[in-house]
Coordinates of C-alpha atoms in Angstrom, one line a residue:
X1297 CA 86.0 58.8 84.6
X1298 CA 83.3 56.2 86.0
X1299 CA 84.0 53.9 88.6
X1300 CA 82.8 50.3 89.2
X1301 CA 83.7 48.1 92.1
X1302 CA 81.3 45.5 91.5
X1303 CA 83.2 42.3 91.3
X1304 CA 80.7 39.9 92.1
X1305 CA 80.9 37.6 88.6
X1306 CA 82.2 34.2 88.0
X1307 CA 84.9 32.8 85.5
X1308 CA 82.2 31.9 83.0
X1309 CA 80.9 35.5 82.9
X1310 CA 84.7 36.7 83.1
X1311 CA 85.6 34.6 80.0
X1312 CA 82.6 36.1 77.9
X1313 CA 83.4 39.6 79.2
X1314 CA 87.2 39.0 78.3
X1315 CA 86.1 38.4 74.5
X1316 CA 83.8 41.6 74.3
X1317 CA 86.6 43.7 75.8
X1318 CA 89.1 42.7 73.3
X1319 CA 86.8 44.5 70.6
X1320 CA 87.0 47.7 72.6
X1321 CA 88.5 50.8 71.1
X1322 CA 91.0 52.7 73.0
X1323 CA 88.5 55.0 74.4
X1324 CA 85.2 54.3 75.7
X1325 CA 82.4 56.6 77.0
X1326 CA 79.6 55.4 79.3
X1327 CA 76.0 56.9 78.8
X1328 CA 74.7 56.0 82.1
X1329 CA 74.6 58.0 84.4
X1330 CA 74.4 61.2 82.2
X1331 CA 77.8 62.4 80.9
X1332 CA 80.0 64.8 82.6
X1333 CA 82.0 67.1 80.7
X1334 CA 85.1 69.1 81.9
X1335 CA 88.2 71.0 80.1
X1336 CA 90.7 68.9 78.3
X1337 CA 94.0 70.1 80.0
X1338 CA 96.2 67.5 78.3
X1339 CA 95.4 67.2 74.7
X1340 CA 96.7 63.7 75.0
X1341 CA 95.0 60.3 74.3
X1342 CA 96.2 57.4 76.7
X1343 CA 96.7 54.5 73.8
X1344 CA 100.1 53.5 74.6
X1345 CA 99.5 50.5 77.0
X1346 CA 102.8 49.1 78.2
X1347 CA 103.5 46.6 81.1
X1348 CA 106.1 45.6 83.5
X1349 CA 105.9 42.1 85.0
X1350 CA 107.9 41.6 88.1
X1351 CA 108.3 38.2 89.4
X1352 CA 109.8 37.2 92.7
X1353 CA 110.9 33.5 93.2
X1354 CA 110.2 32.2 96.8
X1355 CA 107.7 35.2 97.9
X1356 CA 105.5 33.5 100.2
X1357 CA 102.2 35.3 100.5
X1358 CA 101.7 35.2 104.3
X1359 CA 105.2 36.3 104.8
X1360 CA 104.6 39.3 102.4
X1361 CA 101.6 40.2 104.2
X1362 CA 103.6 40.1 107.5
X1363 CA 106.8 41.9 106.4
X1364 CA 104.4 44.8 104.7
X1365 CA 107.2 45.9 102.4
X1366 CA 107.1 49.5 101.8
X1367 CA 107.2 50.0 98.1
X1368 CA 104.7 47.2 97.7
X1369 CA 102.3 48.7 100.4
X1370 CA 102.4 52.0 98.6
X1371 CA 101.7 50.2 95.3
X1372 CA 98.4 48.9 96.9
X1373 CA 97.1 52.2 97.3
X1374 CA 96.5 51.8 93.4
X1375 CA 95.9 48.4 92.8
X1376 CA 94.0 45.1 93.4
X1377 CA 96.1 42.7 95.3
X1378 CA 95.4 39.2 97.0
X1379 CA 97.2 36.8 99.4
X1380 CA 95.4 34.1 97.9
X1381 CA 96.5 33.8 94.4
X1382 CA 97.4 30.3 93.3
X1383 CA 100.6 29.1 91.1
X1384 CA 100.8 25.3 90.8
X1385 CA 100.0 22.3 93.0
X1386 CA 104.0 21.2 91.7
X1387 CA 105.9 24.2 93.0
X1388 CA 109.3 23.3 91.3
X1389 CA 110.9 26.4 89.7
X1390 CA 110.8 24.9 86.4
X1391 CA 106.9 23.9 86.5
X1392 CA 105.7 27.0 87.8
X1393 CA 107.8 29.2 85.5
X1394 CA 106.5 27.4 82.5
X1395 CA 103.0 27.9 83.8
X1396 CA 103.6 31.5 84.2
X1397 CA 105.3 32.0 80.7
X1398 CA 102.8 29.8 78.7
X1399 CA 99.4 30.6 80.1
X1400 CA 98.9 26.8 80.3
X1401 CA 98.8 24.8 83.6
X1402 CA 101.3 21.8 84.7
X1403 CA 99.0 19.3 83.9
X1404 CA 99.1 20.0 80.3
X1405 CA 102.6 21.1 79.8
X1406 CA 104.4 18.5 82.3
X1407 CA 107.5 20.6 83.0
X1408 CA 108.5 19.3 86.1
X1409 CA 111.9 20.6 87.1
X1410 CA 114.5 23.0 86.1
X1411 CA 115.7 21.3 83.2
X1412 CA 112.5 22.6 81.6
X1413 CA 112.2 19.4 79.6
X1414 CA 108.9 17.8 78.8
X1415 CA 107.9 14.6 81.3
X1416 CA 105.3 12.3 79.7
X1417 CA 102.7 12.1 82.2
X1418 CA 102.1 8.5 83.9
X1419 CA 100.3 6.1 81.6
X1420 CA 100.9 8.0 78.3
X1421 CA 102.8 6.5 75.4
X1422 CA 106.4 7.5 75.9
X1423 CA 107.1 7.9 72.3
X1424 CA 104.3 10.5 71.5
X1425 CA 105.7 13.9 70.6
X1426 CA 105.6 16.3 73.5
X1427 CA 102.7 18.9 72.9
X1428 CA 104.3 22.6 72.4
X1429 CA 103.3 25.4 74.5
X1430 CA 105.4 28.2 73.6
X1431 CA 105.8 31.6 75.6
X1432 CA 103.2 34.4 75.4
X1433 CA 106.0 36.5 73.5
X1434 CA 105.6 33.8 70.6
X1435 CA 102.1 34.7 70.7
X1436 CA 102.8 38.4 70.5
X1437 CA 104.9 37.8 67.1
X1438 CA 102.0 36.1 65.7
X1439 CA 99.5 38.8 66.6
X1440 CA 98.4 42.4 65.3
X1441 CA 100.7 43.8 68.1
X1442 CA 104.2 42.2 66.6
X1443 CA 105.8 45.3 66.9
X1444 CA 105.8 45.3 70.7
X1445 CA 109.4 45.5 72.0
X1446 CA 109.7 42.5 74.5
X1447 CA 112.6 42.5 77.3
X1448 CA 113.2 39.5 79.8
X1449 CA 115.8 40.2 82.5
X1450 CA 116.7 37.3 84.9
X1451 CA 119.8 36.1 86.6
X1452 CA 118.9 32.4 85.3
X1453 CA 120.4 32.4 82.0
X1454 CA 118.9 28.8 81.2
X1455 CA 115.2 30.1 81.7
X1456 CA 115.7 33.2 79.5
X1457 CA 117.0 31.2 76.4
X1458 CA 114.8 28.1 77.1
X1459 CA 111.3 29.6 77.9
X1460 CA 111.9 32.7 76.1
X1461 CA 113.7 32.5 73.0
X1462 CA 111.4 34.9 71.1
X1463 CA 112.4 37.9 73.4
X1464 CA 113.6 40.8 71.5
X1465 CA 115.6 42.0 74.3
X1466 CA 116.9 39.1 76.4
X1467 CA 119.3 39.7 79.5
X1468 CA 121.2 37.6 81.7
X1469 CA 122.2 39.4 85.0
X1470 CA 124.8 38.3 87.5
X1471 CA 122.2 38.9 90.5
X1472 CA 119.3 40.6 91.5
X1473 CA 121.1 43.9 91.8
X1474 CA 121.9 43.4 88.1
X1475 CA 118.6 42.6 87.3
X1476 CA 117.4 45.9 88.9
X1477 CA 120.2 48.1 86.9
X1478 CA 119.2 46.4 83.6
X1479 CA 115.4 47.0 84.3
X1480 CA 116.2 50.8 85.0
X1481 CA 118.0 51.2 81.6
X1482 CA 115.1 49.4 79.8
X1483 CA 112.8 51.9 81.8
X1484 CA 114.7 54.9 80.5
X1485 CA 114.4 53.7 76.7
X1486 CA 111.5 55.5 74.9
X1487 CA 110.6 52.0 73.0
X1488 CA 110.2 50.0 75.9
X1489 CA 106.6 48.1 75.8
X1490 CA 106.9 44.9 77.9
X1491 CA 109.5 44.3 80.4
X1492 CA 109.9 40.8 82.6
X1493 CA 111.8 41.5 85.7
X1494 CA 112.9 38.0 87.7
X1495 CA 114.3 38.3 91.1
X1496 CA 115.6 35.3 92.7
X1497 CA 117.5 36.6 96.0
X1498 CA 114.2 35.6 98.3
X1499 CA 114.1 32.2 97.0
X1500 CA 118.0 32.0 98.3
X1501 CA 117.2 33.4 101.3
X1502 CA 114.1 30.9 102.0
X1503 CA 116.4 28.0 101.3
X1504 CA 119.1 29.1 103.7
X1505 CA 117.1 30.6 106.4
X1506 CA 113.6 29.3 106.1
X1507 CA 110.3 30.7 103.9
X1508 CA 109.2 32.8 107.0
X1509 CA 108.8 36.4 107.9
X1510 CA 110.1 35.3 111.5
X1511 CA 113.6 34.2 109.7
X1512 CA 115.7 37.4 109.7
X1513 CA 117.7 36.5 106.4
X1514 CA 114.5 36.0 104.6
X1515 CA 112.9 39.0 105.9
X1516 CA 115.9 40.9 104.8
X1517 CA 115.9 39.5 101.4
X1518 CA 112.2 40.5 100.8
X1519 CA 113.0 44.0 102.1
X1520 CA 116.1 44.4 99.5
X1521 CA 114.1 43.1 96.6
X1522 CA 111.2 45.7 97.5
X1523 CA 113.4 48.5 97.5
X1524 CA 114.6 47.3 93.8
X1525 CA 110.8 47.4 93.1
X1526 CA 110.6 50.8 94.4
X1527 CA 113.4 52.1 92.1
X1528 CA 111.7 50.4 89.2
X1529 CA 108.7 52.5 90.0
X1530 CA 110.3 55.6 90.5
X1531 CA 111.8 55.2 86.9
X1532 CA 108.6 54.1 85.2
X1533 CA 106.8 57.4 86.6
X1534 CA 110.1 59.4 85.5
X1535 CA 109.3 58.7 82.0
X1536 CA 108.2 62.0 80.0
X1537 CA 104.9 60.3 78.7
X1538 CA 104.2 58.4 81.9
X1539 CA 100.4 58.7 82.4
X1540 CA 100.2 60.9 79.3
X1541 CA 100.5 59.1 76.1
X1542 CA 101.6 55.9 78.2
X1543 CA 99.4 53.7 80.4
X1544 CA 101.4 51.3 82.3
X1545 CA 100.0 48.0 84.1
X1546 CA 102.3 46.6 86.8
X1547 CA 102.1 43.1 88.0
X1548 CA 103.8 41.7 91.0
X1549 CA 103.7 38.2 91.6
X1550 CA 105.7 35.3 92.9
X1551 CA 106.5 32.1 90.7
X1552 CA 106.1 29.8 94.0
X1553 CA 106.5 30.3 97.7
X1554 CA 108.4 27.9 100.0
X1555 CA 107.8 25.7 103.1
X1556 CA 110.5 25.2 105.9
X1557 CA 113.7 25.4 103.8
X1558 CA 112.4 24.0 100.3
X1559 CA 109.7 24.1 97.8
X1560 CA 108.4 21.8 95.0
X1561 CA 105.4 20.3 97.0
X1562 CA 101.6 21.2 97.1
X1563 CA 101.4 23.0 100.9
X1564 CA 99.7 26.1 101.1
X1565 CA 103.0 28.1 101.9
X1566 CA 104.4 26.6 98.4
X1567 CA 101.3 27.1 96.4
X1568 CA 99.6 30.2 97.5
X1569 CA 101.2 33.6 96.4
X1570 CA 100.9 37.2 96.6
X1571 CA 99.8 39.1 93.6
X1572 CA 99.3 42.6 92.6
X1573 CA 97.8 44.6 89.6
X1574 CA 98.8 48.3 89.7
X1575 CA 97.6 51.2 87.7
X1576 CA 97.4 54.9 88.4
X1577 CA 93.5 54.5 87.9
X1578 CA 92.7 51.4 89.9
X1579 CA 91.2 51.7 93.4
X1580 CA 92.8 50.2 96.2
X1581 CA 91.1 46.7 96.9
X1582 CA 92.0 43.5 98.3
X1583 CA 90.6 40.6 96.2
X1584 CA 89.2 37.8 98.6
X1585 CA 88.1 34.6 97.1
X1586 CA 84.3 33.8 97.5
X1587 CA 81.6 32.4 95.6
X1588 CA 82.1 28.9 94.1
X1589 CA 85.3 27.8 92.0
X1590 CA 84.9 24.5 90.1
X1591 CA 84.9 22.7 86.7
X1592 CA 81.9 22.3 84.6
X1593 CA 81.5 18.6 83.5
X1594 CA 80.2 18.3 80.0
X1595 CA 80.7 16.8 76.4
X1596 CA 81.5 13.2 75.2
X1597 CA 84.2 11.2 73.5
X1598 CA 87.3 13.3 73.0
X1599 CA 85.5 16.5 74.0
X1600 CA 84.4 15.2 77.4
X1601 CA 85.3 17.0 80.5
X1602 CA 85.5 14.4 83.4
X1603 CA 87.3 13.6 86.5
X1604 CA 88.4 10.1 87.7
X1605 CA 90.4 8.5 90.4
X1606 CA 93.8 6.9 89.2
X1607 CA 93.1 3.5 91.3
X1608 CA 89.9 1.5 90.2
X1609 CA 90.0 -0.5 93.1
X1610 CA 89.3 2.5 95.4
X1611 CA 85.9 2.9 96.9
X1612 CA 84.2 -0.2 96.4
X1613 CA 81.2 -1.3 98.4
X1614 CA 82.0 -4.7 98.2
X1615 CA 79.6 -6.5 100.5
X1616 CA 79.8 -3.9 103.1
X1617 CA 77.9 -0.4 103.9
X1618 CA 78.7 2.9 102.1
X1619 CA 77.1 6.3 101.6
X1620 CA 78.0 8.4 98.4
X1621 CA 76.9 11.9 98.1
X1622 CA 77.6 14.8 95.9
X1623 CA 76.0 18.2 94.9
X1624 CA 75.1 19.1 91.3
X1625 CA 74.2 22.3 89.6
X1626 CA 73.2 21.7 86.0
X1627 CA 71.0 20.5 83.2
X1628 CA 70.6 17.1 81.4
X1629 CA 68.6 15.2 79.2
X1630 CA 67.3 11.8 79.2
X1631 CA 69.8 8.9 80.2
X1632 CA 73.4 10.1 80.1
X1633 CA 75.5 8.8 83.1
X1634 CA 77.1 11.4 85.3
X1635 CA 78.3 9.5 88.3
X1636 CA 79.7 6.1 88.2
X1637 CA 81.8 3.4 89.3
X1638 CA 81.1 1.0 86.5
X1639 CA 83.1 0.3 83.2
X1640 CA 80.1 -0.1 80.8
X1641 CA 76.5 0.0 81.5
X1642 CA 74.8 -2.2 82.0
X1643 CA 76.7 -5.3 81.5
X1644 CA 79.6 -4.8 84.0
X1645 CA 79.7 -4.6 87.8
X1646 CA 79.3 -1.4 89.7
X1647 CA 77.0 1.4 89.8
X1648 CA 76.2 4.3 87.9
X1649 CA 74.0 7.4 88.3
X1650 CA 72.2 8.8 85.3
X1651 CA 69.6 11.3 84.6
X1652 CA 66.0 10.8 83.7
X1653 CA 65.0 14.4 82.2
X1654 CA 65.3 16.8 85.4
X1655 CA 65.4 13.6 87.8
X1656 CA 68.1 11.2 88.7
X1657 CA 68.4 7.5 88.9
X1658 CA 71.1 4.7 89.6
X1659 CA 71.9 1.2 88.0
X1660 CA 73.7 -1.4 90.2
X1661 CA 75.1 -4.5 89.3
X1662 CA 77.2 -7.0 91.3
X1663 CA 79.6 -9.6 90.2
X1664 CA 77.3 -12.5 89.7
X1665 CA 74.1 -10.5 89.0
X1666 CA 72.1 -8.9 86.4
X1667 CA 71.2 -5.3 86.3
X1668 CA 68.6 -3.7 89.0
X1669 CA 67.7 -0.3 87.9
X1670 CA 66.1 1.9 90.5
X1671 CA 64.4 4.7 88.4
X1672 CA 61.2 6.0 90.0
X1673 CA 60.7 9.7 89.6
X1674 CA 62.9 11.6 92.2
X1675 CA 62.5 15.4 92.8
X1676 CA 63.9 17.5 90.2
X1677 CA 67.7 18.1 90.6
X1678 CA 68.8 19.2 87.0
X1679 CA 67.2 22.5 86.9
X1680 CA 70.2 24.8 87.2
X1681 CA 70.1 25.1 91.0
X1682 CA 72.1 23.4 93.5
X1683 CA 70.7 20.0 94.8
X1684 CA 72.2 17.4 96.9
X1685 CA 71.8 13.6 96.1
X1686 CA 72.7 10.7 98.1
X1687 CA 72.7 6.9 97.8
X1688 CA 73.1 4.5 100.8
X1689 CA 74.1 0.9 100.4
X1690 CA 72.8 -0.5 103.2
X1691 CA 72.2 -3.7 105.5
X1692 CA 68.9 -4.0 107.5
X1693 CA 66.9 -6.9 108.9
X1694 CA 69.2 -9.3 107.2
X1695 CA 68.7 -7.9 104.0
X1696 CA 70.7 -5.5 101.3
X1697 CA 69.0 -2.0 100.3
X1698 CA 69.8 0.9 98.1
X1699 CA 68.4 3.9 99.6
X1700 CA 68.2 7.2 97.5
X1701 CA 67.7 10.9 98.9
X1702 CA 67.3 14.3 97.2
X1703 CA 68.2 17.5 99.2
X1704 CA 68.4 15.3 102.5
X1705 CA 64.8 13.6 102.1
X1706 CA 64.8 9.9 101.3
X1707 CA 62.1 9.0 98.5
X1708 CA 62.6 5.4 97.7
X1709 CA 64.4 2.4 99.1
X1710 CA 64.9 -0.8 96.9
X1711 CA 66.0 -4.3 98.3
X1712 CA 69.0 -5.7 96.3
X1713 CA 69.7 -8.8 98.6
X1714 CA 69.3 -11.3 95.4
X1715 CA 72.2 -9.2 93.8
X1716 CA 74.8 -10.8 96.0
X1717 CA 73.6 -14.5 95.7
X1718 CA 76.3 -17.1 94.8
X1719 CA 79.1 -14.9 96.4
X1720 CA 78.1 -11.8 94.4
X1721 CA 79.9 -8.6 95.4
X1722 CA 79.5 -4.9 94.5
X1723 CA 83.3 -4.5 93.2
X1724 CA 84.8 -3.5 89.9
X1725 CA 88.3 -2.0 88.8
X1726 CA 86.3 0.8 87.0
X1727 CA 87.6 3.9 88.8
X1728 CA 85.1 6.2 90.3
X1729 CA 84.4 8.7 87.7
X1730 CA 82.4 12.5 87.7
X1731 CA 81.1 12.9 83.8
X1732 CA 80.7 11.2 80.7
X1733 CA 81.7 7.6 80.5
X1734 CA 79.8 4.8 82.0
X1735 CA 77.2 4.7 79.0
X1736 CA 79.1 6.2 75.7
X1737 CA 76.4 5.9 73.7
X1738 CA 75.2 9.2 75.3
X1739 CA 76.3 12.4 75.5
X1740 CA 77.6 14.2 79.2
X1741 CA 75.5 15.9 81.6
X1742 CA 76.3 19.7 81.9
X1743 CA 76.9 20.2 85.6
X1744 CA 79.2 21.4 88.0
X1745 CA 79.8 18.9 90.8
X1746 CA 80.6 19.8 94.2
X1747 CA 81.2 18.2 97.9
X1748 CA 81.9 14.5 96.8
X1749 CA 81.6 12.4 99.9
X1750 CA 82.2 8.9 100.4
X1751 CA 81.4 7.3 104.0
X1752 CA 82.4 3.7 104.8
X1753 CA 79.0 3.3 106.4
X1754 CA 75.3 3.9 106.0
X1755 CA 74.3 7.3 107.3
X1756 CA 70.9 7.5 108.8
X1757 CA 68.1 9.6 107.6
X1758 CA 68.9 12.1 110.4
X1759 CA 72.5 12.5 109.7
X1760 CA 71.9 12.9 106.0
X1761 CA 69.1 15.5 106.2
X1762 CA 70.9 17.4 109.3
X1763 CA 74.3 17.8 107.5
X1764 CA 73.8 18.5 103.7
X1765 CA 74.7 22.2 104.0
X1766 CA 77.7 21.6 106.7
X1767 CA 80.1 24.4 106.3
X1768 CA 82.6 22.5 108.4
X1769 CA 82.9 19.0 107.6
X1770 CA 85.2 18.2 110.6
X1771 CA 81.9 18.4 112.6
X1772 CA 80.1 15.6 110.9
X1773 CA 78.8 13.2 113.3
X1774 CA 80.6 10.4 111.3
X1775 CA 83.4 12.4 110.0
X1776 CA 85.7 9.3 111.3
X1777 CA 83.8 7.2 108.7
X1778 CA 84.5 9.8 106.0
X1779 CA 86.9 7.9 103.6
X1780 CA 86.8 10.6 100.7
X1781 CA 85.8 14.3 100.6
X1782 CA 86.5 16.2 97.4
X1783 CA 84.8 19.7 97.4
X1784 CA 85.9 20.4 94.2
X1785 CA 86.3 24.1 94.9
X1786 CA 90.1 24.0 94.6
X1787 CA 90.0 27.0 91.8
X1788 CA 93.4 25.7 90.1
X1789 CA 95.4 22.9 88.9
X1790 CA 94.3 19.5 87.4
X1791 CA 92.6 18.0 90.4
X1792 CA 89.9 17.9 92.9
X1793 CA 91.8 17.4 96.2
X1794 CA 90.8 14.6 98.7
X1795 CA 90.2 16.3 101.9
X1796 CA 89.0 13.4 104.0
X1797 CA 91.2 12.7 106.9
X1798 CA 94.3 10.8 106.0
X1799 CA 93.5 10.4 102.3
X1800 CA 95.4 11.4 99.3
X1801 CA 93.4 9.8 96.6
X1802 CA 92.7 12.8 94.1
X1803 CA 90.3 13.1 91.3
X1804 CA 92.3 13.9 87.8
X1805 CA 90.8 16.1 85.5
X1806 CA 90.7 15.6 81.7
X1807 CA 89.6 17.0 78.6
X1808 CA 89.5 20.7 77.9
X1809 CA 88.7 21.7 81.5
X1810 CA 88.4 25.5 82.8
X1811 CA 87.9 26.5 86.2
X1812 CA 85.0 28.8 86.6
X1813 CA 83.6 30.9 89.0
X1814 CA 79.8 31.1 90.2
X1815 CA 78.2 33.7 92.6
X1816 CA 75.7 31.0 93.1
X1817 CA 76.9 28.9 95.8
X1818 CA 76.0 25.5 97.1
X1819 CA 74.4 25.7 100.7
X1820 CA 77.9 24.5 102.4
X1821 CA 79.5 27.7 101.4
X1822 CA 78.7 31.2 102.5
X1823 CA 77.5 33.6 99.8
X1824 CA 79.8 36.3 98.4
X1825 CA 80.6 39.2 100.8
X1826 CA 81.7 42.8 100.3
X1827 CA 85.0 42.8 98.4
X1828 CA 84.9 39.0 97.3
X1829 CA 85.2 37.9 93.9
X1830 CA 84.0 34.5 92.3
X1831 CA 87.4 33.6 90.9
X1832 CA 90.5 32.3 92.1
X1833 CA 93.4 34.3 90.9
X1834 CA 96.2 32.3 89.7
X1835 CA 99.7 32.7 87.5
X1836 CA 98.2 30.9 84.8
X1837 CA 96.0 33.8 84.3
X1838 CA 98.8 36.4 83.8
X1839 CA 99.0 35.8 80.0
X1840 CA 95.6 36.4 79.5
X1841 CA 95.7 39.5 81.6
X1842 CA 98.6 40.8 79.8
X1843 CA 96.8 40.3 76.4
X1844 CA 93.6 42.1 77.7
X1845 CA 95.8 45.2 78.7
X1846 CA 97.7 45.2 75.5
X1847 CA 94.6 44.6 73.4
X1848 CA 95.8 41.6 71.9
X1849 CA 92.9 39.4 70.6
X1850 CA 93.3 35.8 71.9
X1851 CA 93.4 33.0 69.4
X1852 CA 91.4 29.9 70.2
X1853 CA 94.2 27.8 68.8
X1854 CA 96.6 29.0 71.5
X1855 CA 94.6 27.0 73.9
X1856 CA 95.3 29.1 77.0
X1857 CA 94.2 27.8 80.5
X1858 CA 94.0 31.0 82.1
X1859 CA 91.2 33.7 82.1
X1860 CA 91.6 37.3 82.5
X1861 CA 89.5 38.8 85.2
X1862 CA 91.2 42.3 85.2
X1863 CA 88.6 43.4 82.9
X1864 CA 86.2 43.5 85.9
X1865 CA 87.7 46.9 86.6
X1866 CA 87.3 48.2 83.0
X1867 CA 85.7 51.3 84.1
X1868 CA 88.5 52.1 86.5
X1869 CA 91.4 51.5 83.9
X1870 CA 89.8 53.2 80.7
X1871 CA 90.3 56.8 80.8
X1872 CA 88.0 59.0 79.2

């Protein structure tokens, strides 16, 4: 069997490869290097793909790493695993389980608690019918693999009935031991195809003792569930056709973690989960996040992918000084606007950056003035390479100026003093927006944004040039003046989180966005290292992973948010 451990590929490439992989037959041969032949000792063709999905509520990634439970540690020898997988930025049990079951993120399904009832997003029409995002078992029933027997085993009966009404074999157990015993029975049945096993004891212990490896009660709960997992693995391997006519993928993950004695928030211990994909043919490998993980802005009108702040009154320059900076990687035509704080160009107050071929320009208008357009040719920025663009609203010699920089080099300075006559201010209620919007007559620029920064002061030429590739923003000489910092590399969820000191105003994504990984990174990030991947493993991916493994073609109408990356290891997984 051919092996391939090259995982330096982004989510965009992963998505393309996933579609191609769906069309593969059960067996695949590779001609380079030359074929290798050996005697066939089994006579069996492995095409009976099966799945066991084990979900542990309350499993904190770093706690699992510290405790090193023996059954899970043994599974790592034949698995791809990570301690940096993401669940949701809302870590209630209801929100995280809905994401895991549907392959749709919280920002779309809006299930926020254990009632598992849709909650309309703020600002939406409360009378609109809620969108329907069924479980992956519904999709199975409408696929060519409708014959798959599905089992769901959980101590939470309401969840079984509410999230998985399509399950052929729903089981509600009294406790984790009952879950384990019921799962063992299914693993002994020859017609079992997909079994979902849900343990809740670790979560109960976390609420009582604390979600920490140092809490003895929590540690013992982890070890008990790990023992149950060991029994399930032994039963699976004892099946007469295991690794003969049956190929099993086992996924172990947590729906959410915990912090202190609770969960539901967005702290690292709550959102970071351990995840393991096990198969007899996989090489041991810890998946370490690397590369660039972001969202590509593109489109217009209803198809526009963009990000905006919720409060339009934030980050107005007013009559003061301000520096706005971001990195971009993409392509553009003439005049679409891509980064703005302006309701409608050119007739409303604010500022808006727009492309001029491969160059960029800016339009400025105060509350009492006409438009000042600053459009002399800049160095090329829209050539599908990373570039840094900076605009400074500055006071100097009793006058007001706009300075533009590309990759840290100032290329023009324009006086705008007259714009502030008669009490004019650079103030607007339009929210700071990345992507299409300020001039709706044009389509959007297709680009990835990163390292969006706002300082409440005018940075000097030296401060800009010396810090465009800063890897630790806390060392910036004007860090205390940083009032907005959105790296845009979150890799999951519905927001670019604000990492500026003391700030909580996040960019909210809208449109049919997808998180994508690139091996090409901005200069503020380190290039991929050995064993790193340019994706952010997440629980929203699990549905796509299941469908890849079970050879179920994904229908575009299902609107899944997750992407399958397990196909990166196809040469390890496909037996010849």
